[in-house]
PDB file of C-alpha atoms in Angstrom:
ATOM      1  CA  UNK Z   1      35.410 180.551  62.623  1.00  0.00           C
ATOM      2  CA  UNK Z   2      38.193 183.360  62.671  1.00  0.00           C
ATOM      3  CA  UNK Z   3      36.120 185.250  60.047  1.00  0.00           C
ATOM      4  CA  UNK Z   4      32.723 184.798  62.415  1.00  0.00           C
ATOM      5  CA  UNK Z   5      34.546 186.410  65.113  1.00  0.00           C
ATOM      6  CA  UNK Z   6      36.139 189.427  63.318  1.00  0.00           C
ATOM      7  CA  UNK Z   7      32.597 190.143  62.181  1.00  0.00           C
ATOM      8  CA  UNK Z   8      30.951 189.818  64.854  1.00  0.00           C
ATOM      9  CA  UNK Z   9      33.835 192.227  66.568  1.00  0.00           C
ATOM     10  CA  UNK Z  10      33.041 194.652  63.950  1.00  0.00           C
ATOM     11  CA  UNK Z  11      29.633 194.209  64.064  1.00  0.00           C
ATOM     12  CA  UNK Z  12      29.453 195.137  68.159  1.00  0.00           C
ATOM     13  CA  UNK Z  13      31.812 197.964  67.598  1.00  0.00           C
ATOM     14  CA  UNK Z  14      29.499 199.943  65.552  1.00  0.00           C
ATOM     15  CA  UNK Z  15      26.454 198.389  67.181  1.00  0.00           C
ATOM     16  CA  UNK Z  16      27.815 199.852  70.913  1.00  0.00           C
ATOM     17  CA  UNK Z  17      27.653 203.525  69.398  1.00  0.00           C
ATOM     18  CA  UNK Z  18      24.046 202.772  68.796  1.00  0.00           C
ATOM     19  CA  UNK Z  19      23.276 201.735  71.892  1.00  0.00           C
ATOM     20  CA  UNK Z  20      25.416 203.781  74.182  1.00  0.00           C
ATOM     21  CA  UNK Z  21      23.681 206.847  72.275  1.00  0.00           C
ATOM     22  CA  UNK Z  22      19.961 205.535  73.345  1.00  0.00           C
ATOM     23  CA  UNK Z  23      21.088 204.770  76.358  1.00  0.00           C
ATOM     24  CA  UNK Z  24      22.295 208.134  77.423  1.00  0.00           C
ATOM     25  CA  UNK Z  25      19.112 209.160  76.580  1.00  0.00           C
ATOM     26  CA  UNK Z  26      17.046 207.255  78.668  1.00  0.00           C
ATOM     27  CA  UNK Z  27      18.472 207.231  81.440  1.00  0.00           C
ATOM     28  CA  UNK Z  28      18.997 211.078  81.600  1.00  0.00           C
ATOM     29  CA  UNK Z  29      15.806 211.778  80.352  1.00  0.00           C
ATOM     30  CA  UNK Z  30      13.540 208.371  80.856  1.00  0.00           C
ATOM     31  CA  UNK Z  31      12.526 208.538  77.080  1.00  0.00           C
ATOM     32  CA  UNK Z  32      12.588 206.005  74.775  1.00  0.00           C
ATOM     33  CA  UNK Z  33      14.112 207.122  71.651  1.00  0.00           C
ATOM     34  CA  UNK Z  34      12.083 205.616  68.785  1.00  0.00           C
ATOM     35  CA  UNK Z  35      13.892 207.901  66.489  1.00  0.00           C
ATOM     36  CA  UNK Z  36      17.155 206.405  67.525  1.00  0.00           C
ATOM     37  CA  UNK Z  37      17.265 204.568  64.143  1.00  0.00           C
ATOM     38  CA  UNK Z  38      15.766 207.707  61.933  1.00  0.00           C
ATOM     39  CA  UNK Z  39      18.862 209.533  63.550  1.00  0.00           C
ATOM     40  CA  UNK Z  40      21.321 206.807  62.867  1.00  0.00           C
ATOM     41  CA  UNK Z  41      19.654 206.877  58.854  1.00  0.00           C
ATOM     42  CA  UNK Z  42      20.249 211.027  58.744  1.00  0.00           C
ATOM     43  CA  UNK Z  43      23.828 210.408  59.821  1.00  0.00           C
ATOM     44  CA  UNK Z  44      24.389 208.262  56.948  1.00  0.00           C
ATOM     45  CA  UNK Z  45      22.362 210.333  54.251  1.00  0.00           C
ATOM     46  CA  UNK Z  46      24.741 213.781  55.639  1.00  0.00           C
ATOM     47  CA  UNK Z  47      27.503 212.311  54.883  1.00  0.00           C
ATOM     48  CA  UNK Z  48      26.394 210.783  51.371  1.00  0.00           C
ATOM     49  CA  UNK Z  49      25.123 214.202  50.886  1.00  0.00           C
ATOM     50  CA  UNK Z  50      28.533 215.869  51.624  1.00  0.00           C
ATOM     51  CA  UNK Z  51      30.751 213.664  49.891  1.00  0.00           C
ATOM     52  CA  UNK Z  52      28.071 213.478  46.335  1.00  0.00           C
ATOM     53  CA  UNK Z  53      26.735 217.145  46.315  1.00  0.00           C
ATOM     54  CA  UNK Z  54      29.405 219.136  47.717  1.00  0.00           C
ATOM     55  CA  UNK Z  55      32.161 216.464  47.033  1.00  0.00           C
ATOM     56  CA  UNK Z  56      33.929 217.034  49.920  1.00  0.00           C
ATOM     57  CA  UNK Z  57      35.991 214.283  51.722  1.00  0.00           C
ATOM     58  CA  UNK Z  58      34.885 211.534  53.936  1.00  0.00           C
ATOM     59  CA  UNK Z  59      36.207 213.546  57.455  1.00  0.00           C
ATOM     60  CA  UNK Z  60      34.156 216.372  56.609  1.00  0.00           C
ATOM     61  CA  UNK Z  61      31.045 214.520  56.062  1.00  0.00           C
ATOM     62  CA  UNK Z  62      31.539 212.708  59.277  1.00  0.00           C
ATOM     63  CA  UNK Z  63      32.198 215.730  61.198  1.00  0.00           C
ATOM     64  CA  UNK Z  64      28.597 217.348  59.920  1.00  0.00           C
ATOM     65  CA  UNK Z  65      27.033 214.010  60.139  1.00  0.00           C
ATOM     66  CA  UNK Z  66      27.865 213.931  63.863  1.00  0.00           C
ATOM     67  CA  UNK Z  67      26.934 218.420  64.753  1.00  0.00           C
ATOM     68  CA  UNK Z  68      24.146 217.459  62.524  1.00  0.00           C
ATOM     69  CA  UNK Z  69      22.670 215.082  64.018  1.00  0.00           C
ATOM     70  CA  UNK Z  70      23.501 216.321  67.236  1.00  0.00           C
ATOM     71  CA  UNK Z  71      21.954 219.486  66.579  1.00  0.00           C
ATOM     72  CA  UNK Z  72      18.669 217.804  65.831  1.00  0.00           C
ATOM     73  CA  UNK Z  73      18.610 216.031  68.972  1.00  0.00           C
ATOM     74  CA  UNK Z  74      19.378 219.193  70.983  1.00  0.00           C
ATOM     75  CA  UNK Z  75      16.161 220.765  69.273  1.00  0.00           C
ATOM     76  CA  UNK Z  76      14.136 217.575  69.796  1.00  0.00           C
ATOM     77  CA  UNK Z  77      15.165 217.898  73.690  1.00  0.00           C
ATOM     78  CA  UNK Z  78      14.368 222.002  74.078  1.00  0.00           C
ATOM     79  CA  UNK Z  79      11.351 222.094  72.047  1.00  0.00           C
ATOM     80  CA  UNK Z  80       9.354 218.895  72.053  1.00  0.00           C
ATOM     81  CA  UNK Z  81      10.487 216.976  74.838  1.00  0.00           C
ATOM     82  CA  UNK Z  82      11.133 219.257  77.494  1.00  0.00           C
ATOM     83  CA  UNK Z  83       7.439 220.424  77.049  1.00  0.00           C
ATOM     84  CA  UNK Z  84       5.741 217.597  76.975  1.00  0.00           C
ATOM     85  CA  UNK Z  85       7.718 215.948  79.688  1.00  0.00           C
ATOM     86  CA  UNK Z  86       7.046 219.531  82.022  1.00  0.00           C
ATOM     87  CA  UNK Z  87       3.018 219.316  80.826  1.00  0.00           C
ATOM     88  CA  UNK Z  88       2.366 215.510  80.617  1.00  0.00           C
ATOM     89  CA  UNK Z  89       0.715 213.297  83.369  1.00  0.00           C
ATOM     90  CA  UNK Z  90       1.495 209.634  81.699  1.00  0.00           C
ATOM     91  CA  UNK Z  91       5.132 208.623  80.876  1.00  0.00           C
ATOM     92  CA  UNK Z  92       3.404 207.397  76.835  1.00  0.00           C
ATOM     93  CA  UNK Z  93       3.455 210.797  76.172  1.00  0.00           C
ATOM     94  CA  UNK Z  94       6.767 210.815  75.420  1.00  0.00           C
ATOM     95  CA  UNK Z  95       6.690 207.850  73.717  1.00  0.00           C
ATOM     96  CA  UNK Z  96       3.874 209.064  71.357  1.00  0.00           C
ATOM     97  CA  UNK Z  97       6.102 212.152  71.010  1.00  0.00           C
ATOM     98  CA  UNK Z  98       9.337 210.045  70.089  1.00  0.00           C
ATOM     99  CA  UNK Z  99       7.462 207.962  67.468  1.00  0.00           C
ATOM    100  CA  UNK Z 100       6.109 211.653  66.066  1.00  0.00           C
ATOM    101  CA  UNK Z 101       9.647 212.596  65.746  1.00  0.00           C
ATOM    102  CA  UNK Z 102      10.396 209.242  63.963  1.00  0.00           C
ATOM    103  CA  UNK Z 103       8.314 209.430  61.185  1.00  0.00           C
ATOM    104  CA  UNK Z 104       8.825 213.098  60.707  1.00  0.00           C
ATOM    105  CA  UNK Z 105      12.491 212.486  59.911  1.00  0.00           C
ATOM    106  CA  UNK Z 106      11.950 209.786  57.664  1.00  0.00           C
ATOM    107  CA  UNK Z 107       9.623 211.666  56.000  1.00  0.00           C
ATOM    108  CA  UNK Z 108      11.947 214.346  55.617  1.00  0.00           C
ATOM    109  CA  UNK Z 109      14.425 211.676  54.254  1.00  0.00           C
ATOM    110  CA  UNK Z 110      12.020 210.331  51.690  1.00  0.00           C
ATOM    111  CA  UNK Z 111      11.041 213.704  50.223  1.00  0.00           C
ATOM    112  CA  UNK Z 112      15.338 214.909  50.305  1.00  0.00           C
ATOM    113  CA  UNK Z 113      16.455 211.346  49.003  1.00  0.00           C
ATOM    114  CA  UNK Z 114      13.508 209.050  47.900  1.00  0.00           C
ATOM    115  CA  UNK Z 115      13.488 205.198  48.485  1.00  0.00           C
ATOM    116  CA  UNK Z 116      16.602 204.455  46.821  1.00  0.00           C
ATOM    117  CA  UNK Z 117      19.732 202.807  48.735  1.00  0.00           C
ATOM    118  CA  UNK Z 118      22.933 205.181  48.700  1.00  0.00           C
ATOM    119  CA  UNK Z 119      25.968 204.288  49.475  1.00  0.00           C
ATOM    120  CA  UNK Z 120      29.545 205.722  49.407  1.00  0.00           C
ATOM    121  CA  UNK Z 121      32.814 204.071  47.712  1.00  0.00           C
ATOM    122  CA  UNK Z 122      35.112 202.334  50.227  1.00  0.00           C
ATOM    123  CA  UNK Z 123      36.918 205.204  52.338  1.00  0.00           C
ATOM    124  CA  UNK Z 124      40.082 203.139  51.940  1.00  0.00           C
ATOM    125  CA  UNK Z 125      41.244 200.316  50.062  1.00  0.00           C
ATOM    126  CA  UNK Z 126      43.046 197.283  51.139  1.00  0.00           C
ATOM    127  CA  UNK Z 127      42.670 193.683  52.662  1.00  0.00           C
ATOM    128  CA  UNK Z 128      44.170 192.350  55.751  1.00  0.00           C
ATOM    129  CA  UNK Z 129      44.883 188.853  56.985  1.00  0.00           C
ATOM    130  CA  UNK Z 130      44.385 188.221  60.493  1.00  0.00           C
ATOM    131  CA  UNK Z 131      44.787 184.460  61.477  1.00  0.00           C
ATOM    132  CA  UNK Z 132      42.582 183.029  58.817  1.00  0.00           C
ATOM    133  CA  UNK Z 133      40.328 185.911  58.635  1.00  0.00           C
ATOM    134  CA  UNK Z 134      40.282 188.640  55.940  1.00  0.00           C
ATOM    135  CA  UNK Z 135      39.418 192.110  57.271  1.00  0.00           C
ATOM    136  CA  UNK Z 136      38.801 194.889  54.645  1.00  0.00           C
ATOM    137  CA  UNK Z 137      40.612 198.098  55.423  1.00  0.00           C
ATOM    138  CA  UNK Z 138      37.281 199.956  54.971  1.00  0.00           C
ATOM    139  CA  UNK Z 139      35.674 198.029  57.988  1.00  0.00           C
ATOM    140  CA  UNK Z 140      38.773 198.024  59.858  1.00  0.00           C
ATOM    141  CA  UNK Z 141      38.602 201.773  59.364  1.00  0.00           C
ATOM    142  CA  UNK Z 142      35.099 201.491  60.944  1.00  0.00           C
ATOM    143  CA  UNK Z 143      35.845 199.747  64.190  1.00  0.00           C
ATOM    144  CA  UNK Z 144      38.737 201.412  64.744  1.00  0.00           C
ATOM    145  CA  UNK Z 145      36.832 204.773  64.705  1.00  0.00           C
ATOM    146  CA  UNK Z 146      34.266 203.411  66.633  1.00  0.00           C
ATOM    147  CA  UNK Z 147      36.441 201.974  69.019  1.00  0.00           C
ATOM    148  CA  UNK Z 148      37.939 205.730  69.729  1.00  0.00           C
ATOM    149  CA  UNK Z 149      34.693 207.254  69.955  1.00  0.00           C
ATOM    150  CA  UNK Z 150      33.713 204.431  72.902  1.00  0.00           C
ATOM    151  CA  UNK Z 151      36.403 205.170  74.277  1.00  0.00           C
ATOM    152  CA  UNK Z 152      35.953 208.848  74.613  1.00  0.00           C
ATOM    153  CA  UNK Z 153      32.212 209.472  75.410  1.00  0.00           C
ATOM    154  CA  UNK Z 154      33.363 206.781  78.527  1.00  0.00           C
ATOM    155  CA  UNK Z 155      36.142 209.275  79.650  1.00  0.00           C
ATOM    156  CA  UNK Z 156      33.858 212.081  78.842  1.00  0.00           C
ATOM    157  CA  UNK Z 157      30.602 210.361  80.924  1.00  0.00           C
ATOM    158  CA  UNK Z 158      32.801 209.356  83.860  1.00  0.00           C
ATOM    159  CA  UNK Z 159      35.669 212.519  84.421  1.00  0.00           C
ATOM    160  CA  UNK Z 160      34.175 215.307  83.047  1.00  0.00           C
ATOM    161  CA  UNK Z 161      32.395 217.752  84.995  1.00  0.00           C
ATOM    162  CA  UNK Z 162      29.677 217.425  82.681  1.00  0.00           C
ATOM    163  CA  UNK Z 163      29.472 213.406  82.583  1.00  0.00           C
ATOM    164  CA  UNK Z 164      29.354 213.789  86.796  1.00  0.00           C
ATOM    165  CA  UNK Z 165      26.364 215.988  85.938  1.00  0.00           C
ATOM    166  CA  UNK Z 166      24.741 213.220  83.459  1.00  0.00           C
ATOM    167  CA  UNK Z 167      25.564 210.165  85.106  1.00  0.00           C
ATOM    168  CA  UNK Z 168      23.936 211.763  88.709  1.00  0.00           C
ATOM    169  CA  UNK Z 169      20.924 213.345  86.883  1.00  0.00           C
ATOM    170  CA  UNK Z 170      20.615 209.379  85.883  1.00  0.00           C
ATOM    171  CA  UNK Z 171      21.292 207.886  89.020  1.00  0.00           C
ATOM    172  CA  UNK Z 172      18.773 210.697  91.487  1.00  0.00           C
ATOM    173  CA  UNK Z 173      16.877 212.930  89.399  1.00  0.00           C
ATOM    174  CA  UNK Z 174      15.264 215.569  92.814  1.00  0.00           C
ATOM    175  CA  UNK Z 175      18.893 215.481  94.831  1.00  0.00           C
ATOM    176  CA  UNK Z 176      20.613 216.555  91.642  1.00  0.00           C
ATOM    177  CA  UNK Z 177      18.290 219.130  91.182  1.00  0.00           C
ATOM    178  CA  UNK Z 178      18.754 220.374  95.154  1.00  0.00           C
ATOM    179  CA  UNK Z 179      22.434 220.488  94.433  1.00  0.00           C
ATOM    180  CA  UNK Z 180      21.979 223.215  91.859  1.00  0.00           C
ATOM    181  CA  UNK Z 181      22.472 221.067  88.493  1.00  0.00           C
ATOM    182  CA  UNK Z 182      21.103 222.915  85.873  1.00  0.00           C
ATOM    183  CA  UNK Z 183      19.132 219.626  84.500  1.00  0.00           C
ATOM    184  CA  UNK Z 184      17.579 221.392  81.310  1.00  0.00           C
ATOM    185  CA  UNK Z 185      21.196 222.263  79.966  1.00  0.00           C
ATOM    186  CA  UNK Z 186      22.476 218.767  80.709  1.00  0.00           C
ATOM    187  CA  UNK Z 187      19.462 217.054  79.304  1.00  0.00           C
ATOM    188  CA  UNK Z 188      20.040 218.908  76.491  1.00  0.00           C
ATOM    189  CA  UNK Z 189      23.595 217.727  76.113  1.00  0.00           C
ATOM    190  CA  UNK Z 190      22.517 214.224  76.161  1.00  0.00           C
ATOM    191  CA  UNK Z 191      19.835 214.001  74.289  1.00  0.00           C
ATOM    192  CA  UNK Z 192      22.556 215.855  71.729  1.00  0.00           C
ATOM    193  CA  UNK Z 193      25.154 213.116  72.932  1.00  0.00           C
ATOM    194  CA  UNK Z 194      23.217 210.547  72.349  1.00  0.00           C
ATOM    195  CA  UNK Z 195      21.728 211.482  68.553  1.00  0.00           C
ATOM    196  CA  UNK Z 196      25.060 212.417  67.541  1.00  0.00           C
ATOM    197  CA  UNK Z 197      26.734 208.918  68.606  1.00  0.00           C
ATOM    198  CA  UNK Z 198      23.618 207.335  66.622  1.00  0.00           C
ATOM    199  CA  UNK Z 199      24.702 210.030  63.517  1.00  0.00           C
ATOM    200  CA  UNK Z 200      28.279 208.966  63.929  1.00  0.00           C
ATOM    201  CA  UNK Z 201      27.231 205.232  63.601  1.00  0.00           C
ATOM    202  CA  UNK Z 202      25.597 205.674  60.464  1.00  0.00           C
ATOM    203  CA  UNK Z 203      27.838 207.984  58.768  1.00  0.00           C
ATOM    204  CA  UNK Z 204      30.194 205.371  59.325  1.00  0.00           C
ATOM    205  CA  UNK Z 205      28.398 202.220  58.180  1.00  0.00           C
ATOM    206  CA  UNK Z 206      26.998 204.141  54.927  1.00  0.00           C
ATOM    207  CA  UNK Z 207      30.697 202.958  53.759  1.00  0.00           C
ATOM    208  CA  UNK Z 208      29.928 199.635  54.386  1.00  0.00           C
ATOM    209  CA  UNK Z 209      26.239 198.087  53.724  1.00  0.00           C
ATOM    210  CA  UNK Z 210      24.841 201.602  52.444  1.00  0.00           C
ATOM    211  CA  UNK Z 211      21.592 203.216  54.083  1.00  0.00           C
ATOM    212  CA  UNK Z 212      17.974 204.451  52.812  1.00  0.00           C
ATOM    213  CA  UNK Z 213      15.252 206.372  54.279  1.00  0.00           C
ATOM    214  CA  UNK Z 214      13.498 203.855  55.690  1.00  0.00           C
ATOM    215  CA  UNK Z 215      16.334 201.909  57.159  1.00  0.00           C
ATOM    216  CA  UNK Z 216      15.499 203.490  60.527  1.00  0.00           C
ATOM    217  CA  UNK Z 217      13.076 201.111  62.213  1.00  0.00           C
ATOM    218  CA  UNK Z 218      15.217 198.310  61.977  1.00  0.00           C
ATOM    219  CA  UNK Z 219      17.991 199.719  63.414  1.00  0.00           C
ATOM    220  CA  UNK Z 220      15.814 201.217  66.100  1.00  0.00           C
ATOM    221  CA  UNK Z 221      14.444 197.511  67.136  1.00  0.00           C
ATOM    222  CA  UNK Z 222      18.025 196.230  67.382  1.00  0.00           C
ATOM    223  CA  UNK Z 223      19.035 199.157  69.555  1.00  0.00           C
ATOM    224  CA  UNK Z 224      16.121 198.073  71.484  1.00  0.00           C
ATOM    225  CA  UNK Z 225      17.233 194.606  71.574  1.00  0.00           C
ATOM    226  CA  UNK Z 226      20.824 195.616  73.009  1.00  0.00           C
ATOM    227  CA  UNK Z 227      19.334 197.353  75.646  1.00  0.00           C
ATOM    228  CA  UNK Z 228      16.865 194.685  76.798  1.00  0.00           C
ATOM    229  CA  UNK Z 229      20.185 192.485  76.962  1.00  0.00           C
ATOM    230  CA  UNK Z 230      22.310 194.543  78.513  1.00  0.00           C
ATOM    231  CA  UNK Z 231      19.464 196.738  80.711  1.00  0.00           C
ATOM    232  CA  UNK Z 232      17.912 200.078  80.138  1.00  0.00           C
ATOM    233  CA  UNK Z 233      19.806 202.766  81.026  1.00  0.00           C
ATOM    234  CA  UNK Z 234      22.942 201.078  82.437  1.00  0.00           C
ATOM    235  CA  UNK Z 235      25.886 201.725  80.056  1.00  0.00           C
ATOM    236  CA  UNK Z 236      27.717 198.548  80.622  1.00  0.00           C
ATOM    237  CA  UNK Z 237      24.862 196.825  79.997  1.00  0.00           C
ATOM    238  CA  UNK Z 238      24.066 198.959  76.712  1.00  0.00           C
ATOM    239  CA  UNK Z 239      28.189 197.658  75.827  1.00  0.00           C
ATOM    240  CA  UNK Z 240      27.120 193.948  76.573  1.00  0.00           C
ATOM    241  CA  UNK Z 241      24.062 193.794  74.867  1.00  0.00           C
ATOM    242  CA  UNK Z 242      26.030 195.535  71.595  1.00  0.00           C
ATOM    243  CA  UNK Z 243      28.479 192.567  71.538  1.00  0.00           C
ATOM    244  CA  UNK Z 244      25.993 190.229  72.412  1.00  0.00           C
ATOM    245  CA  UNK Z 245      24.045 191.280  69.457  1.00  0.00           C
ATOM    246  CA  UNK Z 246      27.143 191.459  67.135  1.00  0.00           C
ATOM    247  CA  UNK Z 247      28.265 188.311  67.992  1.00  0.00           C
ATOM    248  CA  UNK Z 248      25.473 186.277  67.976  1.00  0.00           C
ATOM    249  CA  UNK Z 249      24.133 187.836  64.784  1.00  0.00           C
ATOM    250  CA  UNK Z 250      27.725 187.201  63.094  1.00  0.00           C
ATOM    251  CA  UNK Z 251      27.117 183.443  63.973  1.00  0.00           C
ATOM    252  CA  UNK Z 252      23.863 183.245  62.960  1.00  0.00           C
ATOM    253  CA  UNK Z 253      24.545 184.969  59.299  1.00  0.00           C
ATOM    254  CA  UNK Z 254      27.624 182.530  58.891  1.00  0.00           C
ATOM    255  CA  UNK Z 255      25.320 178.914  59.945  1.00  0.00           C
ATOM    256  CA  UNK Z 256      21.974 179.553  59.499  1.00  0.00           C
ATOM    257  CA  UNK Z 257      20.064 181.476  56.865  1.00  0.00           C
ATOM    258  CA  UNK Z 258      19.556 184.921  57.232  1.00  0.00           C
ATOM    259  CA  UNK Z 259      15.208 185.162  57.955  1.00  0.00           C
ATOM    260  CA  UNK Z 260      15.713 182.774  60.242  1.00  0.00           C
ATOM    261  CA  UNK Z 261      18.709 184.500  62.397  1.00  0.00           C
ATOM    262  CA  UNK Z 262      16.449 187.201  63.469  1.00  0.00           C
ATOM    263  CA  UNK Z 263      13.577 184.756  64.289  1.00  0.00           C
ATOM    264  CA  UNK Z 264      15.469 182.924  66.791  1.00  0.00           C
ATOM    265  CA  UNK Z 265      17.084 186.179  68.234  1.00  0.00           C
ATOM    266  CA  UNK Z 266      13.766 187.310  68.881  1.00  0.00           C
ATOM    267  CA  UNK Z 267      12.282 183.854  70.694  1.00  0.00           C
ATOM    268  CA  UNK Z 268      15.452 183.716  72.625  1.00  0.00           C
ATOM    269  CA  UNK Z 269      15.268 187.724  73.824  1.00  0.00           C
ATOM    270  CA  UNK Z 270      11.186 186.704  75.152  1.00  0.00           C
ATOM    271  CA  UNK Z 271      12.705 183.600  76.676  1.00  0.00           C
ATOM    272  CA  UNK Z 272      15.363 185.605  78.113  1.00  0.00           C
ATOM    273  CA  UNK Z 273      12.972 188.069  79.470  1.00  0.00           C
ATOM    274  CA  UNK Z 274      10.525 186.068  81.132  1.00  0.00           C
ATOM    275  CA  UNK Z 275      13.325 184.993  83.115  1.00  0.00           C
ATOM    276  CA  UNK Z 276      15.330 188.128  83.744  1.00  0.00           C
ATOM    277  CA  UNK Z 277      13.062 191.000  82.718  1.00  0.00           C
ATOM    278  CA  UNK Z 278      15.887 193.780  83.303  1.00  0.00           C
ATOM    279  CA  UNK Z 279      18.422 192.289  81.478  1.00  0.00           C
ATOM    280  CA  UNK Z 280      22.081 191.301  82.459  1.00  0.00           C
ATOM    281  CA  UNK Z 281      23.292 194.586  84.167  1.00  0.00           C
ATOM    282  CA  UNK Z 282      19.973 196.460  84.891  1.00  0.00           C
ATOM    283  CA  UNK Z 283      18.013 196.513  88.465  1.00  0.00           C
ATOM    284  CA  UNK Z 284      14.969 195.291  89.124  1.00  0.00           C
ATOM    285  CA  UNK Z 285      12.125 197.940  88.873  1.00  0.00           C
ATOM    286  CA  UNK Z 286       9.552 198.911  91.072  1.00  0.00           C
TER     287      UNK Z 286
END
């Protein structure tokens, strides 16, 4: 059972940086990110780039995985977002838009770096005991990293000029706006935040399980899972959800087989709904 629970710690550690990136997102912007996952996939594929073509060391791939990514999102936000959100009548817009953007970066991805799975050598080497579990270095490497980065986009969000800025453009869209906010910069930043953190994530895990081009989807549903947990937009929540979804899918893979894990996550998230449709932390709507 030790071993369960070190997975499933690692597992929610990387899983959080997925969802506190679409998270960020929404709630600054009210989008949807369906290219959450494609973003998390081109994070992993930069740095497999970096360290294979221009055989540079893991840092520096992880570094331009996370501008990289981040850089993408910041266009996504200026030049197709921002205009469709300024032009369009019906909130699907957007979500039309973000499934566009989807399959245009795994396209990209497929034409750059076909179908196969690439992967990266172990960052570092090593085993460690803890209680009766074994923990690799290379994924102790991983939540460790992960950990930090948590830790700073939360000190960043919450006492940063900047994070006041996000976190009120979330909360009161029009009075933010009265008080002068400049909402297109700082909608710009988060939509950047939030791609990058999904970047980071892969770039990390690319060390672990390895990533392909069309790896995206999947990890798009299970940020969507984590946030229908935890509720949308609500960063504790987006937390909760993570380690509810590491956890539970830790126990799952260790007891039951693995098509059926996923089966019974997904009955007991529409169970779960039908009784509290805006997850653990969120607020009612309407």
């Amino acid at each position: 059972m030790d071993q369960v629970l070190v997975n499933g710690a690692i597992l929610a550690a990387s899983y959080a940086l997925i969802a506190l990136g679409i998270t960020i997102i929404f709630s600054i912007m009210n989008v949807l990110n369906f290219a959450h996952g494609q973003m998390f996939m081109l994070g992993g594929l930069t740095v497999y780039w970096v360290m294979t073509e221009l055989e540079l060391p893991f840092a520096v791939g992880l570094i331009a995985a996370t501008v990289a990514v981040g850089a993408i999102g910041m266009f996504f936000e200026v030049f197709f977002f921002r205009r469709v959100i300024r032009s369009a009548t019906r909130e699907e817009n957007t979500m039309l838009l973000a499934v566009g953007t989807a399959l245009l970066l795994e396209n990209i991805a497929l034409s750059l770096f076909g179908e196969k799975h690439r992967g990266i050598p172990p960052v570092i080497s090593g085993v460690h005991r803890l209680g009766d579990a074994f923990i690799p270095s290379n994924r102790l490497l991983v939540f460790v990293v992960s950990i930090a980065l948590i830790a700073l986009v939360l000190i960043v969000v919450n006492y940063t000029k900047t994070g006041r800025a996000m976190r009120a453009l979330a909360q009161d869209r029009t009075a933010t706006l009265l008080m002068g906010v400049d909402a297109h910069r700082i909608s710009m930043i988060g939509f950047g935040l939030g791609a990058a953190l999904a970047g980071v994530a892969g770039a990390l895990l690319i060390s672990v399980s390895g990533i392909n081009a069309g790896i995206g989807n999947a990890i798009s549903t299970k940020a969507f899972v984590m946030i229908m947990i935890g509720g949308a937009g609500v960063v504790s929540g987006a937390l909760l959800g993570a380690v509810a979804l590491g956890f539970i899918e830790a126990i799952g893979y260790a007891f039951i087989p693995g098509s059926v894990t996923y089966l019974l996550i997904f009955t007991g998230l529409i169970l779960f709904l039908l009784i509290r449709p805006q997850g653990i932390m969120g607020k009612p709507w309407g």
